[in-house]
Amino acid sequence: MPDTSPKGLTRLAFGGDYNPEQWPESVWQEDVRLMREAGVTMVSVGIFSWALLEPARGQYDFGWLDRIIGLLHDNGIRVDLGTPTVVPPVWFYREHPEALPVAADGTRYAFGSRGAICHSNTDYRAAAAAITTQLAERYADHPALAMWHVHNEYGVPVSACYCDSCAAHFRRWLETTYGGIEAVNAAWGTAFWGQRYASFEDINPPRTAPTVGNPGQALDYKRFADATMRENFVAERDILHRLAPGVPVTTNFMTALSQCDSVDYWAWGREVDIVTNDHYLITDGRRTHVNLAMAADLTRSVGAGAPWILLEHSTSGINWQPRNPAKAPGEMARNSLAHVARGSEGAMFFQWRQSRRGAEKFHSAMVPHGGTDTRVWREVVELGASLDSLTSVKGSRTEADVAVLWDWQSWWAQNLAWRPSEDADPRERADAFYEALYDRHLTVDFAHPESDLSTYPMVVVPALYLMTEAAGDNLRAYVAGGGTLVVSFFSGIVDEHDAVHDGAYPGALRDVLGLTVEEFSPLLAGESVRLTGADGAELTGDVWSEFVVPRGAETVWSFADGLAAGRPAVTRHRLGEGTAWYVSTRLGAEGLDTLLARAADDAGITPRDLPRDVEVVRRSGENADYVFVINHTAGDVKVPLESSGTELLTGEPASGHLAVAAGAVRVVRLDG
């Protein structure tokens, strides 16, 4: 990645989306004064401003943007400048109504929201290139410019369009991808149900049909939609690279599995200069700090471990969930610093000043409706000072203990229609395994199934229904070389075209796991199965069971009841220098902890004696190492330190054991 830091930003990023166009200019001076009071170092500007910057085709008004960027620069605040291509102006849609996207059922969406874009539309592409060029030519050399922010949250709310322009584009994409129509027929298995195509012109998007369509076609359309959005990002990025060399370009991801399921972030991570992410707590009764840690680890991983930036999160409550509670006192700082612990080079928010109008007027902000005499504002100022004290962390990298394999394309494939059980949810398994590793106080890297895994003592596969032969070979080599692998059910089943691997399940994993699966036996809603071990230990599973036949693997737990009673439920296979575990049912939290404890012992990972919901994460740099301790509990804790150092938020020396108050965060710069 050519750039890993915003240009000219010498401290951690702190600030947020700034939308001065929503306010009279008399407010701007007050905004900048408050930014300096809070210690703001960077703001994002212009993301939704196309209608103001180009009020009519080819007529531009940059005066207001000149003034606000100049004001920010005069006050030492860096600018993350947006290309406003997420919301084309109404005049554009009046001229090009066909640029509005079409749903699978043929409904054309209307203007009046955001992200209503057919990404295949050539008129949209031309207009986006034009406004991007104008911005780059005008601001490329502006001393306030830190980085470019292309578009906004690709894939939300619309990723795929099903119009005729997309149909034509899809055909071209297929021809480029496959070469000839017979290769498409082979990949999609169109001999089934007589779906064979004679030419590319016969192919349409997977629009609404009487029943389930071709899964290979549906999977490729998801790939096509993602690739098409990425083409548009790359087009804007290349304009910016050409006209503003040396200024990094990004777009804000939404890597949390709870927030976006239509983007292959492995592919996108290779295209941006700096990985950035937006994260919002999902208040569904889960431990929200675990979802936060998982999203941060995912974000760091798609950037190949390099430092990244949290570009948006909330100071308190949001506004788009059914129920939107406020954050507890201290939770804003705890959330922010948890992201920093896991690799972020700062913490930014949506947004700076809370809107009085529009759909997000009840979304919290750095300056709330109540102004500066509020708890939120006081916590914002305190957080700014904390981040300033952590400047030396900049450039260091988070150290991981284990890897979790994840593939967005496998997620897409498993979620297509007519699978053995709708309760076998890949996201649920990813969440569950991650939470179990989190509770064992292990820091996680996520990895693509075909990536180098040799540095990890243990690799976990929560859900990998789609697995290429190359990925299977990669895992076999990993285990044979001494690694410990843990695989959950319904993994290794199909290839990249959603075709079942030749032979018995789990095709791509048969050799490494040392077993075959004769048949899946999903459980009905509310059913569960007991598992018994040779040592008398019992576990409980639900949702899924299988008829497993060992082919070299040893049985560790067996099904005690259900259709698979007496058959292996959890197996362990020695291969070369390593070990591969397989679990053929859905284990709950207690069962997963038991399983992972056995696997961690194989991997030589020493158990960590730390309280539940106390995070200890390490960042390592060229000049120093840092230990972040985040206490999510209601009680004070003491955490052992491996060496002495200085606690950066208080400036106090630290050695032996570090005391961390309830709900607090401490960061120690280690000596030596």
C-alpha angles and dihedrals in degrees: 000000000000097000130028101174136047111260113268095000105132097170133049115288113262125167135059150229107326117200105181091164087075090063138054114259089249087074094053096076090051090048093054092045089054092046089058091047090053094045096245112179103178140012133191113235137185101016096135099025106102094112090055097041094048107023091172132013109292094357112113133192113189097153097102092044091049090053097048095045089048091050092050091049092050088057097048097254119140122223130229097197118208130215099221096218097126091080116034114200122264091249089062093055091044087058095037111027089161088070089074109097125251124222123229090261092056098258112143113217120233132233117260107080129057136272093027094148137138098214092201093058110115094205091056090048092051093047092047091050091049097053091042090052092050091051094046094049092049102042107024092106098034108130092223095058111112101163145336122256110203118206116318132271100337111218095031119134099346125025104154128048123190102199127127092263089056090047090056091044091049090054091052090048091051092049090051092046100044105020097217140031094247090060088055091049090051095047094048096040092231092173084082112090090359094278097145116147123217095195141002089255088069092062123094133172115278094271124176110299135175093266141349115329131208110309093207090055092046092050093048091049090057088051090047094050091050092046091049093055088047091052088058092048091049091049091056092040092053092051089052093046090051097046099032106033115187095027111109120234126214143159124210114258127203099209098164108111086223092062113037131020103166102071128080098217093186087068095041093049089065092055104052126076092217124020112230130178143196117214132182127181113251105220098205097127095273125122096274094198090063092055088048093053091047092051091048092050091048091050093050090047097053086054090055092250096304120136113275136184131248096223098179139019133131132269090213135330124006127211112224104072124084089253122021113190123189120252115258119250108286094014094106092059092042091052092046096049092045087062090048090050089056095051110285116139092218143328125269131177146212101263147007101205121022112247121243093203139031136048096307101047091119093049109109121248141186090261105039127202086263092060126214098333091078138099091241093056093047090051090048091056091047091050091051090056091047093052091048089056089054096057092117090063089070112116096017120121132229116246118225129204102197141007132238117202115226133169123183091203091056088051090053092049096048091049094057118109128282103031121154093263133009087209092066095092117177093203091053091053092047090051092046097048091044091051090050091052090045089054089053086055094243119147111225134217115195115220139190111247092244096047128107108278099171096111095058121086090203133027123191126203109195096172127353106153091158113055129162122221087248090057091049091051089048093055093046090053091046093055095040088053092057106277127137115231127193117192129186126211127286093030127134092022106127139024128238091286094053090254116142111250113254113269132009125348134296088038103179092038104040096103099042093047095042095225147082130222115224097190144352116239109188116195126237122249110289095014122125137180133216122230122203127196130209088248092054096256113143130207133180128225136182141180096035146038134167142199098244122190115196115228097181099330121115121231113243099170128014131201108261095192142005127065091308094052111152094019127109116279100172122024138184123207127192110213120173107312096339145062134237122201125197129192117193100192138049109269123199126227096283093047093047091051091052092048094047092047089058092045093046089054089055088050093050093242110154116225114249118227101215132132118264113266094020110118121206111186128170130214119191127203139175093262105027147001123235132206118204117200114190118186111203092171132096092239136070116256139193119217124193117241122215091216140357124274146135125293102228101203093057102021090231125138116255130201139145101006127009116220113217119184123224110289093003135125128218128188120196123197102210122225121238 
